[in-house]
Tab-separated table of N, CA and C in Angstrom:
chain	number	residue	atom	x	y	z
N	205	UNK	N	-9.995	7.411	17.593
N	205	UNK	CA	-9.890	6.883	16.240
N	205	UNK	C	-8.422	6.853	15.834
N	206	UNK	N	-7.985	5.738	15.273
N	206	UNK	CA	-6.627	5.584	14.763
N	206	UNK	C	-6.708	5.303	13.272
N	207	UNK	N	-5.898	6.015	12.508
N	207	UNK	CA	-5.828	5.777	11.071
N	207	UNK	C	-4.411	5.324	10.743
N	208	UNK	N	-4.337	4.168	10.103
N	208	UNK	CA	-3.059	3.550	9.752
N	208	UNK	C	-2.947	3.528	8.238
N	209	UNK	N	-1.738	3.762	7.746
N	209	UNK	CA	-1.458	3.603	6.326
N	209	UNK	C	-0.499	2.446	6.155
N	210	UNK	N	-0.464	1.894	4.971
N	210	UNK	CA	0.463	0.797	4.709
N	210	UNK	C	1.144	1.004	3.359
N	211	UNK	N	2.460	0.753	3.341
N	211	UNK	CA	3.259	0.846	2.133
N	211	UNK	C	3.995	-0.474	1.950
N	212	UNK	N	4.355	-0.796	0.730
N	212	UNK	CA	4.973	-2.082	0.434
N	212	UNK	C	5.376	-2.153	-1.024
N	213	UNK	N	6.317	-3.016	-1.367
N	213	UNK	CA	6.521	-3.343	-2.776
N	213	UNK	C	5.547	-4.462	-3.157
N	214	UNK	N	5.338	-4.654	-4.440
N	214	UNK	CA	4.341	-5.619	-4.897
N	214	UNK	C	4.608	-7.031	-4.352
N	215	UNK	N	3.508	-7.722	-4.055
N	215	UNK	CA	3.494	-9.111	-3.587
N	215	UNK	C	4.205	-9.319	-2.245
N	216	UNK	N	4.229	-8.281	-1.418
N	216	UNK	CA	4.812	-8.422	-0.073
N	216	UNK	C	3.771	-8.887	0.935
N	217	UNK	N	2.547	-9.078	0.489
N	217	UNK	CA	1.414	-9.529	1.299
N	217	UNK	C	0.832	-8.430	2.155
N	218	UNK	N	0.834	-7.213	1.670
N	218	UNK	CA	0.224	-6.134	2.447
N	218	UNK	C	-1.261	-6.393	2.631
N	219	UNK	N	-1.887	-7.032	1.667
N	219	UNK	CA	-3.299	-7.368	1.790
N	219	UNK	C	-3.561	-8.289	2.967
N	220	UNK	N	-2.599	-9.135	3.269
N	220	UNK	CA	-2.711	-10.027	4.420
N	220	UNK	C	-2.700	-9.223	5.715
N	221	UNK	N	-1.842	-8.200	5.781
N	221	UNK	CA	-1.801	-7.335	6.965
N	221	UNK	C	-3.116	-6.579	7.090
N	222	UNK	N	-3.596	-6.042	5.983
N	222	UNK	CA	-4.861	-5.312	5.978
N	222	UNK	C	-5.994	-6.219	6.461
N	223	UNK	N	-6.078	-7.405	5.886
N	223	UNK	CA	-7.134	-8.358	6.246
N	223	UNK	C	-7.079	-8.708	7.733
N	224	UNK	N	-5.881	-8.884	8.259
N	224	UNK	CA	-5.705	-9.220	9.674
N	224	UNK	C	-6.215	-8.085	10.563
N	225	UNK	N	-5.870	-6.844	10.211
N	225	UNK	CA	-6.329	-5.694	10.995
N	225	UNK	C	-7.841	-5.536	10.934
N	226	UNK	N	-8.416	-5.801	9.777
N	226	UNK	CA	-9.863	-5.690	9.618
N	226	UNK	C	-10.571	-6.770	10.433
N	227	UNK	N	-10.133	-8.016	10.269
N	227	UNK	CA	-10.820	-9.131	10.934
N	227	UNK	C	-10.548	-9.177	12.440
N	228	UNK	N	-9.299	-8.983	12.834
N	228	UNK	CA	-8.952	-9.142	14.249
N	228	UNK	C	-9.303	-7.911	15.077
N	229	UNK	N	-9.121	-6.728	14.497
N	229	UNK	CA	-9.290	-5.507	15.284
N	229	UNK	C	-10.423	-4.608	14.815
N	230	UNK	N	-11.132	-5.017	13.785
N	230	UNK	CA	-12.294	-4.260	13.344
N	230	UNK	C	-11.986	-2.967	12.611
N	231	UNK	N	-10.785	-2.840	12.046
N	231	UNK	CA	-10.453	-1.650	11.270
N	231	UNK	C	-11.303	-1.608	10.005
N	232	UNK	N	-11.638	-0.411	9.558
N	232	UNK	CA	-12.329	-0.220	8.290
N	232	UNK	C	-11.253	-0.022	7.223
N	233	UNK	N	-11.423	-0.673	6.076
N	233	UNK	CA	-10.413	-0.689	5.024
N	233	UNK	C	-10.748	0.326	3.927
N	234	UNK	N	-9.769	1.160	3.609
N	234	UNK	CA	-9.872	2.102	2.492
N	234	UNK	C	-8.733	1.793	1.538
N	235	UNK	N	-9.079	1.576	0.269
N	235	UNK	CA	-8.107	1.106	-0.714
N	235	UNK	C	-7.920	2.101	-1.840
N	236	UNK	N	-6.678	2.493	-2.065
N	236	UNK	CA	-6.381	3.345	-3.210
N	236	UNK	C	-6.669	2.568	-4.499
N	237	UNK	N	-6.351	1.281	-4.506
N	237	UNK	CA	-6.638	0.467	-5.691
N	237	UNK	C	-8.133	0.488	-6.009
N	238	UNK	N	-8.963	0.373	-4.986
N	238	UNK	CA	-10.413	0.436	-5.196
N	238	UNK	C	-10.841	1.782	-5.736
N	239	UNK	N	-10.277	2.840	-5.178
N	239	UNK	CA	-10.573	4.204	-5.619
N	239	UNK	C	-10.180	4.376	-7.099
N	240	UNK	N	-8.974	3.913	-7.447
N	240	UNK	CA	-8.493	4.037	-8.820
N	240	UNK	C	-9.292	3.158	-9.783
N	241	UNK	N	-9.671	1.969	-9.325
N	241	UNK	CA	-10.481	1.074	-10.156
N	241	UNK	C	-11.804	1.738	-10.523
N	242	UNK	N	-12.444	2.383	-9.556
N	242	UNK	CA	-13.700	3.092	-9.835
N	242	UNK	C	-13.482	4.169	-10.890
N	243	UNK	N	-12.384	4.913	-10.768
N	243	UNK	CA	-12.075	5.973	-11.741
N	243	UNK	C	-11.855	5.387	-13.135
N	244	UNK	N	-11.085	4.291	-13.211
N	244	UNK	CA	-10.801	3.664	-14.502
N	244	UNK	C	-12.072	3.101	-15.147
N	245	UNK	N	-12.945	2.510	-14.327
N	245	UNK	CA	-14.204	1.993	-14.856
N	245	UNK	C	-15.048	3.121	-15.440
N	246	UNK	N	-15.101	4.236	-14.736
N	246	UNK	CA	-15.847	5.395	-15.215
N	246	UNK	C	-15.304	5.880	-16.558
N	247	UNK	N	-13.985	5.797	-16.720
N	247	UNK	CA	-13.339	6.247	-17.950
N	247	UNK	C	-13.328	5.173	-19.040
N	248	UNK	N	-13.800	3.968	-18.707
N	248	UNK	CA	-13.832	2.881	-19.679
N	248	UNK	C	-12.470	2.310	-20.011
N	249	UNK	N	-11.518	2.435	-19.089
N	249	UNK	CA	-10.162	1.949	-19.335
N	249	UNK	C	-9.959	0.554	-18.757
N	250	UNK	N	-8.964	-0.124	-19.284
N	250	UNK	CA	-8.568	-1.433	-18.760
N	250	UNK	C	-8.046	-1.252	-17.334
N	251	UNK	N	-8.300	-2.244	-16.497
N	251	UNK	CA	-7.870	-2.168	-15.099
N	251	UNK	C	-6.723	-3.147	-14.880
N	252	UNK	N	-5.535	-2.609	-14.652
N	252	UNK	CA	-4.365	-3.420	-14.311
N	252	UNK	C	-3.373	-2.532	-13.569
N	253	UNK	N	-2.303	-3.108	-13.112
N	253	UNK	CA	-1.320	-2.369	-12.310
N	253	UNK	C	-0.765	-1.162	-13.072
N	254	UNK	N	-0.502	-1.349	-14.347
N	254	UNK	CA	0.072	-0.253	-15.142
N	254	UNK	C	-0.907	0.914	-15.300
N	255	UNK	N	-2.181	0.636	-15.626
N	255	UNK	CA	-3.145	1.729	-15.809
N	255	UNK	C	-3.448	2.414	-14.472
N	256	UNK	N	-3.431	1.644	-13.389
N	256	UNK	CA	-3.653	2.265	-12.071
N	256	UNK	C	-2.499	3.192	-11.713
N	257	UNK	N	-1.257	2.767	-12.010
N	257	UNK	CA	-0.091	3.607	-11.709
N	257	UNK	C	-0.146	4.903	-12.520
N	258	UNK	N	-0.475	4.800	-13.805
N	258	UNK	CA	-0.546	5.986	-14.663
N	258	UNK	C	-1.632	6.938	-14.156
N	259	UNK	N	-2.803	6.407	-13.810
N	259	UNK	CA	-3.884	7.246	-13.297
N	259	UNK	C	-3.487	7.909	-11.979
N	260	UNK	N	-2.913	7.142	-11.061
N	260	UNK	CA	-2.503	7.711	-9.769
N	260	UNK	C	-1.489	8.834	-9.972
N	261	UNK	N	-0.512	8.598	-10.842
N	261	UNK	CA	0.491	9.629	-11.135
N	261	UNK	C	-0.153	10.867	-11.734
N	262	UNK	N	-1.128	10.677	-12.627
N	262	UNK	CA	-1.771	11.829	-13.267
N	262	UNK	C	-2.642	12.605	-12.272
N	263	UNK	N	-3.315	11.913	-11.361
N	263	UNK	CA	-4.104	12.621	-10.337
N	263	UNK	C	-3.189	13.430	-9.420
N	264	UNK	N	-2.046	12.848	-9.065
N	264	UNK	CA	-1.088	13.584	-8.225
N	264	UNK	C	-0.581	14.830	-8.955
N	265	UNK	N	-0.286	14.684	-10.241
N	265	UNK	CA	0.225	15.813	-11.021
N	265	UNK	C	-0.852	16.881	-11.216
N	266	UNK	N	-2.090	16.466	-11.437
N	266	UNK	CA	-3.183	17.410	-11.684
N	266	UNK	C	-3.577	18.172	-10.418
N	267	UNK	N	-3.639	17.486	-9.295
N	267	UNK	CA	-4.107	18.113	-8.056
N	267	UNK	C	-2.939	18.390	-7.101
N	268	UNK	N	-2.476	17.376	-6.386
N	268	UNK	CA	-1.314	17.480	-5.501
N	268	UNK	C	-0.857	16.069	-5.178
N	269	UNK	N	0.386	15.896	-4.707
N	269	UNK	CA	0.946	14.556	-4.533
N	269	UNK	C	0.157	13.612	-3.614
N	270	UNK	N	-0.611	14.134	-2.689
N	270	UNK	CA	-1.337	13.268	-1.752
N	270	UNK	C	-2.840	13.213	-2.050
N	271	UNK	N	-3.244	13.611	-3.235
N	271	UNK	CA	-4.667	13.772	-3.545
N	271	UNK	C	-5.514	12.526	-3.228
N	272	UNK	N	-5.210	11.405	-3.826
N	272	UNK	CA	-6.035	10.199	-3.659
N	272	UNK	C	-6.060	9.733	-2.207
N	273	UNK	N	-4.903	9.752	-1.586
N	273	UNK	CA	-4.803	9.317	-0.185
N	273	UNK	C	-5.613	10.237	0.714
N	274	UNK	N	-5.539	11.531	0.476
N	274	UNK	CA	-6.297	12.461	1.315
N	274	UNK	C	-7.805	12.308	1.099
N	275	UNK	N	-8.234	11.920	-0.107
N	275	UNK	CA	-9.658	11.659	-0.327
N	275	UNK	C	-10.117	10.490	0.554
N	276	UNK	N	-9.282	9.459	0.625
N	276	UNK	CA	-9.614	8.302	1.470
N	276	UNK	C	-9.523	8.657	2.951
N	277	UNK	N	-8.539	9.483	3.312
N	277	UNK	CA	-8.407	9.912	4.706
N	277	UNK	C	-9.673	10.665	5.151
N	278	UNK	N	-10.166	11.539	4.292
N	278	UNK	CA	-11.387	12.291	4.620
N	278	UNK	C	-12.574	11.351	4.839
N	279	UNK	N	-12.678	10.316	4.007
N	279	UNK	CA	-13.740	9.330	4.190
N	279	UNK	C	-13.581	8.611	5.536
N	280	UNK	N	-12.346	8.217	5.855
N	280	UNK	CA	-12.082	7.512	7.117
N	280	UNK	C	-12.373	8.406	8.312
N	281	UNK	N	-11.962	9.659	8.218
N	281	UNK	CA	-12.183	10.616	9.307
N	281	UNK	C	-13.682	10.831	9.531
N	282	UNK	N	-14.412	10.955	8.442
N	282	UNK	CA	-15.863	11.152	8.517
N	282	UNK	C	-16.542	9.941	9.153
N	283	UNK	N	-16.063	8.740	8.824
N	283	UNK	CA	-16.616	7.506	9.370
N	283	UNK	C	-16.401	7.429	10.881
N	284	UNK	N	-15.223	7.896	11.353
N	284	UNK	CA	-14.955	7.952	12.787
N	284	UNK	C	-14.482	6.666	13.424
N	285	UNK	N	-14.258	5.610	12.638
N	285	UNK	CA	-13.781	4.346	13.183
N	285	UNK	C	-12.301	4.174	12.876
N	286	UNK	N	-11.644	3.268	13.610
N	286	UNK	CA	-10.264	2.934	13.280
N	286	UNK	C	-10.219	2.476	11.828
N	287	UNK	N	-9.211	2.944	11.100
N	287	UNK	CA	-9.163	2.671	9.666
N	287	UNK	C	-7.747	2.373	9.202
N	288	UNK	N	-7.666	1.603	8.118
N	288	UNK	CA	-6.393	1.368	7.449
N	288	UNK	C	-6.541	1.800	5.999
N	289	UNK	N	-5.592	2.626	5.561
N	289	UNK	CA	-5.552	3.103	4.180
N	289	UNK	C	-4.416	2.366	3.494
N	290	UNK	N	-4.769	1.635	2.473
N	290	UNK	CA	-3.786	0.812	1.784
N	290	UNK	C	-3.263	1.529	0.547
N	291	UNK	N	-1.981	1.382	0.310
N	291	UNK	CA	-1.310	1.851	-0.903
N	291	UNK	C	-0.675	3.229	-0.782
N	292	UNK	N	0.025	3.473	0.283
N	292	UNK	CA	0.798	4.708	0.410
N	292	UNK	C	2.046	4.529	-0.447
N	293	UNK	N	2.212	5.395	-1.452
N	293	UNK	CA	3.281	5.196	-2.430
N	293	UNK	C	4.234	6.371	-2.616
N	294	UNK	N	3.877	7.560	-2.127
N	294	UNK	CA	4.767	8.714	-2.337
N	294	UNK	C	5.126	9.378	-1.020
N	295	UNK	N	6.256	10.055	-1.023
N	295	UNK	CA	6.693	10.790	0.163
N	295	UNK	C	5.677	11.878	0.499
N	296	UNK	N	5.111	12.517	-0.521
N	296	UNK	CA	4.091	13.545	-0.287
N	296	UNK	C	2.882	12.990	0.445
N	297	UNK	N	2.499	11.768	0.114
N	297	UNK	CA	1.383	11.134	0.813
N	297	UNK	C	1.731	10.895	2.277
N	298	UNK	N	2.936	10.388	2.514
N	298	UNK	CA	3.369	10.145	3.894
N	298	UNK	C	3.407	11.453	4.676
N	299	UNK	N	4.019	12.473	4.089
N	299	UNK	CA	4.135	13.762	4.782
N	299	UNK	C	2.763	14.361	5.083
N	300	UNK	N	1.848	14.292	4.126
N	300	UNK	CA	0.503	14.842	4.346
N	300	UNK	C	-0.215	14.091	5.461
N	301	UNK	N	-0.113	12.777	5.461
N	301	UNK	CA	-0.803	11.987	6.472
N	301	UNK	C	-0.155	12.106	7.850
N	302	UNK	N	1.158	12.274	7.890
N	302	UNK	CA	1.843	12.417	9.185
N	302	UNK	C	1.441	13.726	9.877
N	303	UNK	N	0.941	14.688	9.119
N	303	UNK	CA	0.463	15.940	9.714
N	303	UNK	C	-0.901	15.760	10.377
N	304	UNK	N	-1.570	14.672	10.042
N	304	UNK	CA	-2.892	14.401	10.608
N	304	UNK	C	-2.717	13.797	11.997
N	305	UNK	N	-3.729	13.938	12.824
N	305	UNK	CA	-3.627	13.386	14.174
N	305	UNK	C	-3.723	11.874	14.162
N	306	UNK	N	-2.941	11.261	15.010
N	306	UNK	CA	-3.019	9.825	15.266
N	306	UNK	C	-2.875	8.982	14.006
N	307	UNK	N	-1.902	9.295	13.149
N	307	UNK	CA	-1.636	8.512	11.950
N	307	UNK	C	-0.355	7.711	12.147
N	308	UNK	N	-0.377	6.471	11.703
N	308	UNK	CA	0.755	5.565	11.828
N	308	UNK	C	0.982	4.899	10.477
N	309	UNK	N	2.244	4.822	10.040
N	309	UNK	CA	2.556	4.189	8.756
N	309	UNK	C	3.271	2.862	8.987
N	310	UNK	N	2.724	1.807	8.382
N	310	UNK	CA	3.318	0.476	8.416
N	310	UNK	C	3.975	0.199	7.074
N	311	UNK	N	5.027	-0.616	7.113
N	311	UNK	CA	5.656	-1.095	5.891
N	311	UNK	C	5.809	-2.607	6.009
N	312	UNK	N	5.500	-3.303	4.939
N	312	UNK	CA	5.705	-4.747	4.886
N	312	UNK	C	6.563	-5.038	3.664
N	313	UNK	N	7.559	-5.902	3.843
N	313	UNK	CA	8.482	-6.184	2.756
N	313	UNK	C	8.958	-7.631	2.851
N	314	UNK	N	9.479	-8.123	1.743
N	314	UNK	CA	10.088	-9.444	1.658
N	314	UNK	C	11.093	-9.398	0.514
N	315	UNK	N	11.933	-10.407	0.454
N	315	UNK	CA	12.914	-10.467	-0.626
N	315	UNK	C	12.210	-10.466	-1.982
N	316	UNK	N	12.833	-9.818	-2.965
N	316	UNK	CA	12.215	-9.644	-4.277
N	316	UNK	C	11.869	-10.975	-4.946
N	317	UNK	N	12.744	-11.938	-4.916
N	317	UNK	CA	12.480	-13.224	-5.582
N	317	UNK	C	11.298	-13.934	-4.907
N	318	UNK	N	11.228	-13.890	-3.585
N	318	UNK	CA	10.116	-14.500	-2.856
N	318	UNK	C	8.801	-13.796	-3.227
N	319	UNK	N	8.836	-12.478	-3.327
N	319	UNK	CA	7.630	-11.743	-3.711
N	319	UNK	C	7.186	-12.107	-5.115
N	320	UNK	N	8.138	-12.293	-6.022
N	320	UNK	CA	7.795	-12.716	-7.385
N	320	UNK	C	7.131	-14.094	-7.360
N	321	UNK	N	7.690	-15.016	-6.602
N	321	UNK	CA	7.107	-16.358	-6.494
N	321	UNK	C	5.686	-16.287	-5.932
N	322	UNK	N	5.456	-15.413	-4.971
N	322	UNK	CA	4.110	-15.228	-4.422
N	322	UNK	C	3.159	-14.673	-5.479
N	323	UNK	N	3.662	-13.747	-6.290
N	323	UNK	CA	2.826	-13.171	-7.359
N	323	UNK	C	2.409	-14.248	-8.348
N	324	UNK	N	3.318	-15.131	-8.685
N	324	UNK	CA	3.010	-16.227	-9.609
N	324	UNK	C	1.996	-17.179	-8.968
N	325	UNK	N	2.161	-17.470	-7.686
N	325	UNK	CA	1.223	-18.366	-6.993
N	325	UNK	C	-0.189	-17.791	-6.940
N	326	UNK	N	-0.292	-16.460	-6.865
N	326	UNK	CA	-1.628	-15.866	-6.839
N	326	UNK	C	-2.179	-15.665	-8.248
N	327	UNK	N	-1.482	-16.222	-9.212
N	327	UNK	CA	-1.921	-16.253	-10.620
N	327	UNK	C	-1.663	-14.957	-11.382
N	328	UNK	N	-0.746	-14.110	-10.887
N	328	UNK	CA	-0.334	-12.952	-11.688
N	328	UNK	C	0.368	-13.494	-12.931
N	329	UNK	N	-0.006	-13.003	-14.072
N	329	UNK	CA	0.648	-13.428	-15.302
N	329	UNK	C	1.697	-12.388	-15.652
N	330	UNK	N	2.877	-12.611	-15.087
N	330	UNK	CA	3.946	-11.628	-15.221
N	330	UNK	C	5.284	-12.353	-15.288
N	331	UNK	N	6.161	-11.872	-16.137
N	331	UNK	CA	7.503	-12.447	-16.202
N	331	UNK	C	8.369	-11.818	-15.110
N	332	UNK	N	9.440	-12.482	-14.790
N	332	UNK	CA	10.398	-11.955	-13.810
N	332	UNK	C	10.890	-10.573	-14.247
N	333	UNK	N	11.165	-10.435	-15.539
N	333	UNK	CA	11.671	-9.162	-16.059
N	333	UNK	C	10.640	-8.043	-15.906
N	334	UNK	N	9.375	-8.346	-16.235
N	334	UNK	CA	8.324	-7.322	-16.106
N	334	UNK	C	8.077	-6.977	-14.636
N	335	UNK	N	8.136	-7.973	-13.772
N	335	UNK	CA	8.007	-7.752	-12.332
N	335	UNK	C	9.069	-6.760	-11.861
N	336	UNK	N	10.299	-6.990	-12.280
N	336	UNK	CA	11.403	-6.096	-11.907
N	336	UNK	C	11.209	-4.697	-12.497
N	337	UNK	N	10.725	-4.620	-13.747
N	337	UNK	CA	10.483	-3.326	-14.381
N	337	UNK	C	9.408	-2.539	-13.633
N	338	UNK	N	8.291	-3.213	-13.292
N	338	UNK	CA	7.227	-2.544	-12.544
N	338	UNK	C	7.754	-2.024	-11.215
N	339	UNK	N	8.520	-2.857	-10.551
N	339	UNK	CA	9.062	-2.469	-9.259
N	339	UNK	C	9.991	-1.255	-9.385
N	340	UNK	N	10.822	-1.253	-10.409
N	340	UNK	CA	11.746	-0.133	-10.617
N	340	UNK	C	10.976	1.169	-10.867
N	341	UNK	N	9.844	1.085	-11.576
N	341	UNK	CA	9.037	2.274	-11.843
N	341	UNK	C	8.427	2.865	-10.570
N	342	UNK	N	8.219	2.033	-9.561
N	342	UNK	CA	7.561	2.459	-8.330
N	342	UNK	C	8.524	2.656	-7.170
N	343	UNK	N	9.765	2.276	-7.343
N	343	UNK	CA	10.667	2.158	-6.205
N	343	UNK	C	11.327	3.447	-5.746
N	344	UNK	N	11.806	4.267	-6.647
N	344	UNK	CA	12.706	5.331	-6.211
N	344	UNK	C	12.660	6.524	-7.162
N	345	UNK	N	11.545	7.214	-7.221
N	345	UNK	CA	11.387	8.372	-8.102
N	345	UNK	C	11.659	9.672	-7.342
N	346	UNK	N	12.239	10.616	-8.030
N	346	UNK	CA	12.419	11.944	-7.433
N	346	UNK	C	11.235	12.854	-7.734
N	347	UNK	N	10.429	12.483	-8.730
N	347	UNK	CA	9.213	13.231	-9.055
N	347	UNK	C	8.205	12.993	-7.929
N	348	UNK	N	7.743	14.050	-7.242
N	348	UNK	CA	6.834	13.865	-6.113
N	348	UNK	C	5.473	13.284	-6.502
N	349	UNK	N	5.170	13.251	-7.789
N	349	UNK	CA	3.893	12.720	-8.251
N	349	UNK	C	3.959	11.243	-8.634
N	350	UNK	N	5.122	10.634	-8.482
N	350	UNK	CA	5.293	9.232	-8.841
N	350	UNK	C	5.708	8.432	-7.613
N	351	UNK	N	5.423	7.150	-7.672
N	351	UNK	CA	5.701	6.271	-6.542
N	351	UNK	C	7.171	6.236	-6.156
N	352	UNK	N	7.400	6.229	-4.858
N	352	UNK	CA	8.738	6.102	-4.298
N	352	UNK	C	8.624	5.213	-3.057
N	353	UNK	N	8.382	3.926	-3.314
N	353	UNK	CA	8.136	2.969	-2.239
N	353	UNK	C	9.321	2.909	-1.278
N	354	UNK	N	10.546	2.943	-1.789
N	354	UNK	CA	11.713	2.840	-0.910
N	354	UNK	C	11.758	3.983	0.109
N	355	UNK	N	11.492	5.195	-0.339
N	355	UNK	CA	11.488	6.337	0.584
N	355	UNK	C	10.337	6.226	1.577
N	356	UNK	N	9.189	5.772	1.113
N	356	UNK	CA	8.042	5.594	2.019
N	356	UNK	C	8.367	4.561	3.089
N	357	UNK	N	9.014	3.468	2.687
N	357	UNK	CA	9.368	2.437	3.651
N	357	UNK	C	10.309	2.993	4.727
N	358	UNK	N	11.220	3.858	4.326
N	358	UNK	CA	12.144	4.457	5.294
N	358	UNK	C	11.418	5.370	6.281
N	359	UNK	N	10.289	5.929	5.871
N	359	UNK	CA	9.520	6.831	6.732
N	359	UNK	C	8.500	6.096	7.604
N	360	UNK	N	8.380	4.778	7.413
N	360	UNK	CA	7.386	4.003	8.161
N	360	UNK	C	7.712	3.979	9.650
N	361	UNK	N	6.657	4.006	10.448
N	361	UNK	CA	6.804	3.920	11.900
N	361	UNK	C	7.106	2.492	12.339
N	362	UNK	N	6.571	1.525	11.615
N	362	UNK	CA	6.761	0.113	11.941
N	362	UNK	C	7.039	-0.650	10.657
N	363	UNK	N	8.067	-1.506	10.696
N	363	UNK	CA	8.458	-2.308	9.538
N	363	UNK	C	8.222	-3.782	9.836
N	364	UNK	N	7.544	-4.462	8.930
N	364	UNK	CA	7.337	-5.901	9.050
N	364	UNK	C	8.177	-6.623	8.005
N	365	UNK	N	8.926	-7.623	8.436
N	365	UNK	CA	9.703	-8.479	7.547
N	365	UNK	C	8.835	-9.688	7.239
N	366	UNK	N	8.479	-9.866	5.987
N	366	UNK	CA	7.569	-10.938	5.612
N	366	UNK	C	8.255	-11.995	4.752
N	367	UNK	N	9.431	-12.416	5.185
N	367	UNK	CA	10.131	-13.486	4.488
N	367	UNK	C	9.758	-14.864	5.024
N	368	UNK	N	8.937	-14.908	6.055
N	368	UNK	CA	8.575	-16.180	6.671
N	368	UNK	C	7.147	-16.582	6.375
N	369	UNK	N	6.560	-17.258	7.347
N	369	UNK	CA	5.198	-17.778	7.202
N	369	UNK	C	4.167	-16.723	7.594
N	370	UNK	N	2.917	-17.018	7.303
N	370	UNK	CA	1.823	-16.145	7.734
N	370	UNK	C	1.797	-16.026	9.250
N	371	UNK	N	2.031	-17.125	9.934
N	371	UNK	CA	2.025	-17.103	11.392
N	371	UNK	C	3.095	-16.156	11.930
N	372	UNK	N	4.266	-16.161	11.305
N	372	UNK	CA	5.335	-15.257	11.734
N	372	UNK	C	4.945	-13.796	11.488
N	373	UNK	N	4.268	-13.533	10.386
N	373	UNK	CA	3.799	-12.181	10.107
N	373	UNK	C	2.770	-11.759	11.150
N	374	UNK	N	1.820	-12.626	11.455
N	374	UNK	CA	0.811	-12.319	12.475
N	374	UNK	C	1.448	-12.065	13.835
N	375	UNK	N	2.473	-12.835	14.170
N	375	UNK	CA	3.182	-12.628	15.442
N	375	UNK	C	3.820	-11.240	15.481
N	376	UNK	N	4.403	-10.812	14.356
N	376	UNK	CA	4.996	-9.468	14.305
N	376	UNK	C	3.934	-8.401	14.549
N	377	UNK	N	2.788	-8.571	13.933
N	377	UNK	CA	1.709	-7.596	14.110
N	377	UNK	C	1.272	-7.577	15.573
N	378	UNK	N	1.069	-8.766	16.150
N	378	UNK	CA	0.605	-8.859	17.544
N	378	UNK	C	1.622	-8.313	18.546
N	379	UNK	N	2.922	-8.441	18.236
N	379	UNK	CA	3.966	-7.956	19.151
N	379	UNK	C	4.117	-6.435	19.136
N	380	UNK	N	3.552	-5.821	18.134
N	380	UNK	CA	3.736	-4.386	17.974
N	380	UNK	C	3.084	-3.643	19.131
N	381	UNK	N	3.792	-2.714	19.706
N	381	UNK	CA	3.340	-1.991	20.897
N	381	UNK	C	1.991	-1.345	20.703
N	382	UNK	N	1.763	-0.684	19.553
N	382	UNK	CA	0.505	0.051	19.342
N	382	UNK	C	-0.688	-0.880	19.308
N	383	UNK	N	-0.457	-2.158	18.969
N	383	UNK	CA	-1.564	-3.111	18.939
N	383	UNK	C	-1.934	-3.550	20.351
N	384	UNK	N	-0.940	-3.616	21.213
N	384	UNK	CA	-1.155	-4.123	22.563
N	384	UNK	C	-1.457	-3.027	23.557
N	385	UNK	N	-1.229	-1.786	23.182
N	385	UNK	CA	-1.411	-0.681	24.125
N	385	UNK	C	-2.578	0.078	23.854
């Protein structure tokens, strides 16, 4: 069994990588966003990027920095199939998962302006300024309970550059040693 995590800044197409692994290689998908959405629905709160970030930060502060991710890891481990856990956002999450057997962290990134254009194409209703503000809130925190995407990306075992086409992204995934070995 192999468990993979993925980290990324918004609109880098991490969902495309997840979908490719699920469809092409039969990985089971575990989503922090899905986990947080269920929690927010139970609490009767609005579901959006901001409320999910606040909830994730509060769960990390209440329990421990890797709480949500470890809940998904336990589900994946129990299932026993190759799995991908989406939304690794803190160094604590990376460190906790790297202690587990056979864990690999992927990072997917693209230029900020291109990612913003992709967000608009997928119908995100967000201004350039708000996009940048959201990214800054998640990018580089010293608080272990808050997102630090930049540090997570530096800790990734494999980095994908997604400034090109979908085909180029798929080629990067296929060329990766762990996929072919």
